Protein backbone atom coordinates (compact mmCIF):
# COMPACT_ATOMS: atom_id res chain seq x y z
CA UNK A 1 0.00 0.00 0.00
CA UNK A 2 1.26 3.49 -0.78
CA UNK A 3 1.63 5.84 2.14
CA UNK A 4 -1.38 8.06 1.82
CA UNK A 5 -1.75 11.18 3.91
CA UNK A 6 -5.18 10.98 5.52
CA UNK A 7 -6.96 13.89 7.22
CA UNK A 8 -9.59 12.74 9.68
CA UNK A 9 -12.25 14.93 11.26
CA UNK A 10 -12.84 14.50 14.99
CA UNK A 11 -16.42 15.32 15.93
CA UNK A 12 -19.00 12.83 14.66
CA UNK A 13 -16.32 10.87 12.81
CA UNK A 14 -14.25 9.64 15.76
CA UNK A 15 -16.80 10.35 18.48
CA UNK A 16 -20.41 11.56 18.75
CA UNK A 17 -20.45 15.31 19.45
CA UNK A 18 -23.22 17.22 17.72
CA UNK A 19 -26.06 15.56 19.61
CA UNK A 20 -24.34 16.34 22.93
CA UNK A 21 -23.66 19.99 22.00
CA UNK A 22 -27.15 20.65 20.64
CA UNK A 23 -28.86 18.93 23.59
CA UNK A 24 -26.78 20.87 26.13
CA UNK A 25 -27.28 24.15 24.27
CA UNK A 26 -31.04 23.74 24.00
CA UNK A 27 -31.28 22.82 27.68
CA UNK A 28 -29.14 25.71 28.93
CA UNK A 29 -30.40 28.47 26.64
CA UNK A 30 -34.01 27.38 26.06
CA UNK A 31 -33.27 27.19 22.34
CA UNK A 32 -34.68 24.84 19.74
CA UNK A 33 -31.70 24.05 17.57
CA UNK A 34 -32.42 21.08 15.34
CA UNK A 35 -29.84 18.43 14.51
CA UNK A 36 -30.71 18.92 10.83
CA UNK A 37 -29.54 22.53 10.78
CA UNK A 38 -26.87 22.36 13.50
CA UNK A 39 -23.98 22.84 11.06
CA UNK A 40 -25.39 25.73 9.06
CA UNK A 41 -23.38 28.88 9.85
CA UNK A 42 -26.38 31.15 9.22
CA UNK A 43 -28.83 29.07 11.24
CA UNK A 44 -30.95 31.41 13.38
CA UNK A 45 -32.18 28.54 15.57
CA UNK A 46 -29.22 29.22 17.88
CA UNK A 47 -31.11 32.43 18.77
CA UNK A 48 -28.03 34.56 19.47
CA UNK A 49 -25.35 36.47 17.57
CA UNK A 50 -22.76 34.13 16.08
CA UNK A 51 -19.99 35.27 18.46
CA UNK A 52 -22.23 34.51 21.43
CA UNK A 53 -23.14 31.13 19.96
CA UNK A 54 -19.45 30.32 19.56
CA UNK A 55 -18.60 31.23 23.15
CA UNK A 56 -21.54 29.17 24.41
CA UNK A 57 -20.45 26.18 22.34
CA UNK A 58 -16.87 26.54 23.61
CA UNK A 59 -18.18 26.56 27.18
CA UNK A 60 -20.10 23.34 26.51
CA UNK A 61 -17.05 21.78 24.88
CA UNK A 62 -14.93 22.64 27.91
CA UNK A 63 -17.21 20.75 30.32
CA UNK A 64 -16.27 17.43 31.88
CA UNK A 65 -19.29 15.81 30.19
CA UNK A 66 -17.98 16.75 26.77
CA UNK A 67 -14.40 15.79 27.58
CA UNK A 68 -15.52 12.31 28.59
CA UNK A 69 -17.48 11.45 25.44
CA UNK A 70 -16.02 8.16 24.28
CA UNK A 71 -14.97 7.55 20.69
CA UNK A 72 -16.79 4.99 18.54
CA UNK A 73 -15.07 1.66 19.17
CA UNK A 74 -14.92 0.94 15.43
CA UNK A 75 -13.16 4.29 14.88
CA UNK A 76 -10.50 3.40 17.46
CA UNK A 77 -9.89 0.05 15.78
CA UNK A 78 -9.81 1.57 12.29
CA UNK A 79 -7.44 4.41 13.21
CA UNK A 80 -5.05 1.95 14.85
CA UNK A 81 -5.14 -0.22 11.76
CA UNK A 82 -4.39 2.75 9.51
CA UNK A 83 -1.52 3.91 11.73
CA UNK A 84 -0.04 0.40 11.88
CA UNK A 85 -0.25 0.17 8.10
CA UNK A 86 2.00 3.23 7.88
CA UNK A 87 -0.47 5.86 6.75
CA UNK A 88 0.25 9.43 7.81
CA UNK A 89 -2.77 10.50 9.85
CA UNK A 90 -3.72 14.04 10.77
CA UNK A 91 -6.73 15.06 12.78
CA UNK A 92 -8.34 18.08 11.13
CA UNK A 93 -11.10 19.38 13.37
CA UNK A 94 -13.34 22.44 13.32
CA UNK A 95 -12.84 22.70 17.07
CA UNK A 96 -11.33 25.95 18.28
CA UNK A 97 -7.70 25.97 19.41
CA UNK A 98 -8.92 26.52 22.97
CA UNK A 99 -10.05 22.87 22.86
CA UNK A 100 -6.52 21.65 22.13
CA UNK A 101 -6.05 20.24 25.63
CA UNK A 102 -9.43 18.46 25.57
CA UNK A 103 -8.66 16.93 22.18
CA UNK A 104 -5.12 15.99 23.14
CA UNK A 105 -6.32 14.22 26.31
CA UNK A 106 -8.98 12.32 24.36
CA UNK A 107 -6.43 11.24 21.74
CA UNK A 108 -3.93 10.20 24.42
CA UNK A 109 -6.59 8.21 26.32
CA UNK A 110 -8.18 6.39 23.41
CA UNK A 111 -5.86 6.48 20.41
CA UNK A 112 -2.40 6.72 21.97
CA UNK A 113 0.47 9.08 21.41
CA UNK A 114 1.90 9.40 17.94
CA UNK A 115 -1.04 7.89 16.05
CA UNK A 116 -1.88 11.31 14.62
CA UNK A 117 1.07 13.28 13.26
CA UNK A 118 -0.72 16.56 14.02
CA UNK A 119 -3.96 17.74 15.61
CA UNK A 120 -5.18 20.66 13.49
CA UNK A 121 -7.83 22.91 15.09
CA UNK A 122 -9.23 25.14 12.36
CA UNK A 123 -12.06 26.74 14.37
CA UNK A 124 -15.84 26.95 14.05
CA UNK A 125 -17.15 28.36 10.76
CA UNK A 126 -13.72 27.89 9.15
CA UNK A 127 -13.16 25.47 6.29
CA UNK A 128 -10.56 22.77 5.99
CA UNK A 129 -9.30 23.01 2.40
CA UNK A 130 -6.24 25.17 3.16
CA UNK A 131 -5.12 22.91 5.99
CA UNK A 132 -5.58 19.79 3.88
CA UNK A 133 -3.53 21.37 1.12
CA UNK A 134 -0.74 22.35 3.53
CA UNK A 135 -0.65 18.81 4.92
CA UNK A 136 -0.61 17.33 1.42
CA UNK A 137 -3.69 15.28 2.31
CA UNK A 138 -4.73 12.66 -0.22
CA UNK A 139 -7.92 11.86 1.64
CA UNK A 140 -10.29 13.77 3.93
CA UNK A 141 -12.85 11.92 6.04
CA UNK A 142 -15.55 14.27 7.34
CA UNK A 143 -19.25 14.22 8.20
CA UNK A 144 -19.68 17.84 7.07
CA UNK A 145 -20.11 18.25 3.34
CA UNK A 146 -18.84 21.84 3.24
CA UNK A 147 -15.37 20.71 4.34
CA UNK A 148 -15.27 18.08 1.62
CA UNK A 149 -16.29 20.47 -1.14
CA UNK A 150 -13.73 23.00 0.12
CA UNK A 151 -11.05 20.29 0.22
CA UNK A 152 -11.97 19.31 -3.35
CA UNK A 153 -11.38 22.92 -4.43
CA UNK A 154 -7.93 22.65 -2.84
CA UNK A 155 -6.97 19.53 -4.75
CA UNK A 156 -7.80 16.74 -2.30
CA UNK A 157 -8.79 13.76 -4.41
CA UNK A 158 -10.09 11.32 -1.80
CA UNK A 159 -13.28 12.72 -0.30
CA UNK A 160 -15.13 10.50 2.15
CA UNK A 161 -18.42 11.74 3.56
CA UNK A 162 -18.76 9.87 6.81
CA UNK A 163 -21.82 8.79 8.72
CA UNK A 164 -25.56 8.70 8.63
CA UNK A 165 -26.73 11.87 10.37
CA UNK A 166 -29.75 14.21 10.29
CA UNK A 167 -27.56 17.06 8.97
CA UNK A 168 -26.59 15.04 5.91
CA UNK A 169 -28.77 14.95 2.83
CA UNK A 170 -27.15 11.91 1.32
CA UNK A 171 -29.75 11.77 -1.46
CA UNK A 172 -27.70 14.44 -3.22
CA UNK A 173 -24.08 13.37 -3.12
CA UNK A 174 -21.88 15.65 -5.23
CA UNK A 175 -19.69 14.07 -7.91
CA UNK A 176 -16.31 12.96 -6.61
CA UNK A 177 -17.50 12.49 -3.06
CA UNK A 178 -18.00 9.01 -1.64
CA UNK A 179 -20.56 8.52 1.10
CA UNK A 180 -19.47 5.93 3.69
CA UNK A 181 -22.01 5.29 6.42
CA UNK A 182 -19.58 3.46 8.71
CA UNK A 183 -15.90 2.77 9.31
CA UNK A 184 -15.99 -0.58 7.53
CA UNK A 185 -16.94 1.17 4.34
CA UNK A 186 -14.36 3.94 5.00
CA UNK A 187 -11.62 1.31 5.25
CA UNK A 188 -12.49 -0.30 1.94
CA UNK A 189 -12.61 3.12 0.28
CA UNK A 190 -9.14 3.96 1.63
CA UNK A 191 -7.85 0.68 0.30
CA UNK A 192 -9.14 1.65 -3.15
CA UNK A 193 -7.26 4.95 -2.97
CA UNK A 194 -4.09 3.23 -1.76
CA UNK A 195 -4.20 0.83 -4.69
CA UNK A 196 -5.17 3.40 -7.30
MG1 LIG B 1 -17.46 16.60 12.17
CSV table of C-alpha atoms and ligand atoms in Angstrom, one decimal:
chain,number,residue,atom,x,y,z
A,1,UNK,CA,0.0,0.0,0.0
A,2,UNK,CA,1.3,3.5,-0.8
A,3,UNK,CA,1.6,5.8,2.1
A,4,UNK,CA,-1.4,8.1,1.8
A,5,UNK,CA,-1.7,11.2,3.9
A,6,UNK,CA,-5.2,11.0,5.5
A,7,UNK,CA,-7.0,13.9,7.2
A,8,UNK,CA,-9.6,12.7,9.7
A,9,UNK,CA,-12.2,14.9,11.3
A,10,UNK,CA,-12.8,14.5,15.0
A,11,UNK,CA,-16.4,15.3,15.9
A,12,UNK,CA,-19.0,12.8,14.7
A,13,UNK,CA,-16.3,10.9,12.8
A,14,UNK,CA,-14.2,9.6,15.8
A,15,UNK,CA,-16.8,10.3,18.5
A,16,UNK,CA,-20.4,11.6,18.8
A,17,UNK,CA,-20.5,15.3,19.4
A,18,UNK,CA,-23.2,17.2,17.7
A,19,UNK,CA,-26.1,15.6,19.6
A,20,UNK,CA,-24.3,16.3,22.9
A,21,UNK,CA,-23.7,20.0,22.0
A,22,UNK,CA,-27.2,20.6,20.6
A,23,UNK,CA,-28.9,18.9,23.6
A,24,UNK,CA,-26.8,20.9,26.1
A,25,UNK,CA,-27.3,24.2,24.3
A,26,UNK,CA,-31.0,23.7,24.0
A,27,UNK,CA,-31.3,22.8,27.7
A,28,UNK,CA,-29.1,25.7,28.9
A,29,UNK,CA,-30.4,28.5,26.6
A,30,UNK,CA,-34.0,27.4,26.1
A,31,UNK,CA,-33.3,27.2,22.3
A,32,UNK,CA,-34.7,24.8,19.7
A,33,UNK,CA,-31.7,24.0,17.6
A,34,UNK,CA,-32.4,21.1,15.3
A,35,UNK,CA,-29.8,18.4,14.5
A,36,UNK,CA,-30.7,18.9,10.8
A,37,UNK,CA,-29.5,22.5,10.8
A,38,UNK,CA,-26.9,22.4,13.5
A,39,UNK,CA,-24.0,22.8,11.1
A,40,UNK,CA,-25.4,25.7,9.1
A,41,UNK,CA,-23.4,28.9,9.8
A,42,UNK,CA,-26.4,31.1,9.2
A,43,UNK,CA,-28.8,29.1,11.2
A,44,UNK,CA,-30.9,31.4,13.4
A,45,UNK,CA,-32.2,28.5,15.6
A,46,UNK,CA,-29.2,29.2,17.9
A,47,UNK,CA,-31.1,32.4,18.8
A,48,UNK,CA,-28.0,34.6,19.5
A,49,UNK,CA,-25.3,36.5,17.6
A,50,UNK,CA,-22.8,34.1,16.1
A,51,UNK,CA,-20.0,35.3,18.5
A,52,UNK,CA,-22.2,34.5,21.4
A,53,UNK,CA,-23.1,31.1,20.0
A,54,UNK,CA,-19.5,30.3,19.6
A,55,UNK,CA,-18.6,31.2,23.1
A,56,UNK,CA,-21.5,29.2,24.4
A,57,UNK,CA,-20.5,26.2,22.3
A,58,UNK,CA,-16.9,26.5,23.6
A,59,UNK,CA,-18.2,26.6,27.2
A,60,UNK,CA,-20.1,23.3,26.5
A,61,UNK,CA,-17.0,21.8,24.9
A,62,UNK,CA,-14.9,22.6,27.9
A,63,UNK,CA,-17.2,20.7,30.3
A,64,UNK,CA,-16.3,17.4,31.9
A,65,UNK,CA,-19.3,15.8,30.2
A,66,UNK,CA,-18.0,16.7,26.8
A,67,UNK,CA,-14.4,15.8,27.6
A,68,UNK,CA,-15.5,12.3,28.6
A,69,UNK,CA,-17.5,11.4,25.4
A,70,UNK,CA,-16.0,8.2,24.3
A,71,UNK,CA,-15.0,7.5,20.7
A,72,UNK,CA,-16.8,5.0,18.5
A,73,UNK,CA,-15.1,1.7,19.2
A,74,UNK,CA,-14.9,0.9,15.4
A,75,UNK,CA,-13.2,4.3,14.9
A,76,UNK,CA,-10.5,3.4,17.5
A,77,UNK,CA,-9.9,0.0,15.8
A,78,UNK,CA,-9.8,1.6,12.3
A,79,UNK,CA,-7.4,4.4,13.2
A,80,UNK,CA,-5.0,1.9,14.8
A,81,UNK,CA,-5.1,-0.2,11.8
A,82,UNK,CA,-4.4,2.7,9.5
A,83,UNK,CA,-1.5,3.9,11.7
A,84,UNK,CA,0.0,0.4,11.9
A,85,UNK,CA,-0.3,0.2,8.1
A,86,UNK,CA,2.0,3.2,7.9
A,87,UNK,CA,-0.5,5.9,6.7
A,88,UNK,CA,0.3,9.4,7.8
A,89,UNK,CA,-2.8,10.5,9.8
A,90,UNK,CA,-3.7,14.0,10.8
A,91,UNK,CA,-6.7,15.1,12.8
A,92,UNK,CA,-8.3,18.1,11.1
A,93,UNK,CA,-11.1,19.4,13.4
A,94,UNK,CA,-13.3,22.4,13.3
A,95,UNK,CA,-12.8,22.7,17.1
A,96,UNK,CA,-11.3,25.9,18.3
A,97,UNK,CA,-7.7,26.0,19.4
A,98,UNK,CA,-8.9,26.5,23.0
A,99,UNK,CA,-10.1,22.9,22.9
A,100,UNK,CA,-6.5,21.6,22.1
A,101,UNK,CA,-6.1,20.2,25.6
A,102,UNK,CA,-9.4,18.5,25.6
A,103,UNK,CA,-8.7,16.9,22.2
A,104,UNK,CA,-5.1,16.0,23.1
A,105,UNK,CA,-6.3,14.2,26.3
A,106,UNK,CA,-9.0,12.3,24.4
A,107,UNK,CA,-6.4,11.2,21.7
A,108,UNK,CA,-3.9,10.2,24.4
A,109,UNK,CA,-6.6,8.2,26.3
A,110,UNK,CA,-8.2,6.4,23.4
A,111,UNK,CA,-5.9,6.5,20.4
A,112,UNK,CA,-2.4,6.7,22.0
A,113,UNK,CA,0.5,9.1,21.4
A,114,UNK,CA,1.9,9.4,17.9
A,115,UNK,CA,-1.0,7.9,16.0
A,116,UNK,CA,-1.9,11.3,14.6
A,117,UNK,CA,1.1,13.3,13.3
A,118,UNK,CA,-0.7,16.6,14.0
A,119,UNK,CA,-4.0,17.7,15.6
A,120,UNK,CA,-5.2,20.7,13.5
A,121,UNK,CA,-7.8,22.9,15.1
A,122,UNK,CA,-9.2,25.1,12.4
A,123,UNK,CA,-12.1,26.7,14.4
A,124,UNK,CA,-15.8,26.9,14.0
A,125,UNK,CA,-17.1,28.4,10.8
A,126,UNK,CA,-13.7,27.9,9.1
A,127,UNK,CA,-13.2,25.5,6.3
A,128,UNK,CA,-10.6,22.8,6.0
A,129,UNK,CA,-9.3,23.0,2.4
A,130,UNK,CA,-6.2,25.2,3.2
A,131,UNK,CA,-5.1,22.9,6.0
A,132,UNK,CA,-5.6,19.8,3.9
A,133,UNK,CA,-3.5,21.4,1.1
A,134,UNK,CA,-0.7,22.4,3.5
A,135,UNK,CA,-0.7,18.8,4.9
A,136,UNK,CA,-0.6,17.3,1.4
A,137,UNK,CA,-3.7,15.3,2.3
A,138,UNK,CA,-4.7,12.7,-0.2
A,139,UNK,CA,-7.9,11.9,1.6
A,140,UNK,CA,-10.3,13.8,3.9
A,141,UNK,CA,-12.8,11.9,6.0
A,142,UNK,CA,-15.6,14.3,7.3
A,143,UNK,CA,-19.3,14.2,8.2
A,144,UNK,CA,-19.7,17.8,7.1
A,145,UNK,CA,-20.1,18.2,3.3
A,146,UNK,CA,-18.8,21.8,3.2
A,147,UNK,CA,-15.4,20.7,4.3
A,148,UNK,CA,-15.3,18.1,1.6
A,149,UNK,CA,-16.3,20.5,-1.1
A,150,UNK,CA,-13.7,23.0,0.1
A,151,UNK,CA,-11.0,20.3,0.2
A,152,UNK,CA,-12.0,19.3,-3.4
A,153,UNK,CA,-11.4,22.9,-4.4
A,154,UNK,CA,-7.9,22.6,-2.8
A,155,UNK,CA,-7.0,19.5,-4.7
A,156,UNK,CA,-7.8,16.7,-2.3
A,157,UNK,CA,-8.8,13.8,-4.4
A,158,UNK,CA,-10.1,11.3,-1.8
A,159,UNK,CA,-13.3,12.7,-0.3
A,160,UNK,CA,-15.1,10.5,2.1
A,161,UNK,CA,-18.4,11.7,3.6
A,162,UNK,CA,-18.8,9.9,6.8
A,163,UNK,CA,-21.8,8.8,8.7
A,164,UNK,CA,-25.6,8.7,8.6
A,165,UNK,CA,-26.7,11.9,10.4
A,166,UNK,CA,-29.7,14.2,10.3
A,167,UNK,CA,-27.6,17.1,9.0
A,168,UNK,CA,-26.6,15.0,5.9
A,169,UNK,CA,-28.8,15.0,2.8
A,170,UNK,CA,-27.2,11.9,1.3
A,171,UNK,CA,-29.7,11.8,-1.5
A,172,UNK,CA,-27.7,14.4,-3.2
A,173,UNK,CA,-24.1,13.4,-3.1
A,174,UNK,CA,-21.9,15.7,-5.2
A,175,UNK,CA,-19.7,14.1,-7.9
A,176,UNK,CA,-16.3,13.0,-6.6
A,177,UNK,CA,-17.5,12.5,-3.1
A,178,UNK,CA,-18.0,9.0,-1.6
A,179,UNK,CA,-20.6,8.5,1.1
A,180,UNK,CA,-19.5,5.9,3.7
A,181,UNK,CA,-22.0,5.3,6.4
A,182,UNK,CA,-19.6,3.5,8.7
A,183,UNK,CA,-15.9,2.8,9.3
A,184,UNK,CA,-16.0,-0.6,7.5
A,185,UNK,CA,-16.9,1.2,4.3
A,186,UNK,CA,-14.4,3.9,5.0
A,187,UNK,CA,-11.6,1.3,5.2
A,188,UNK,CA,-12.5,-0.3,1.9
A,189,UNK,CA,-12.6,3.1,0.3
A,190,UNK,CA,-9.1,4.0,1.6
A,191,UNK,CA,-7.9,0.7,0.3
A,192,UNK,CA,-9.1,1.6,-3.2
A,193,UNK,CA,-7.3,5.0,-3.0
A,194,UNK,CA,-4.1,3.2,-1.8
A,195,UNK,CA,-4.2,0.8,-4.7
A,196,UNK,CA,-5.2,3.4,-7.3
B,1,LIG,MG1,-17.5,16.6,12.2
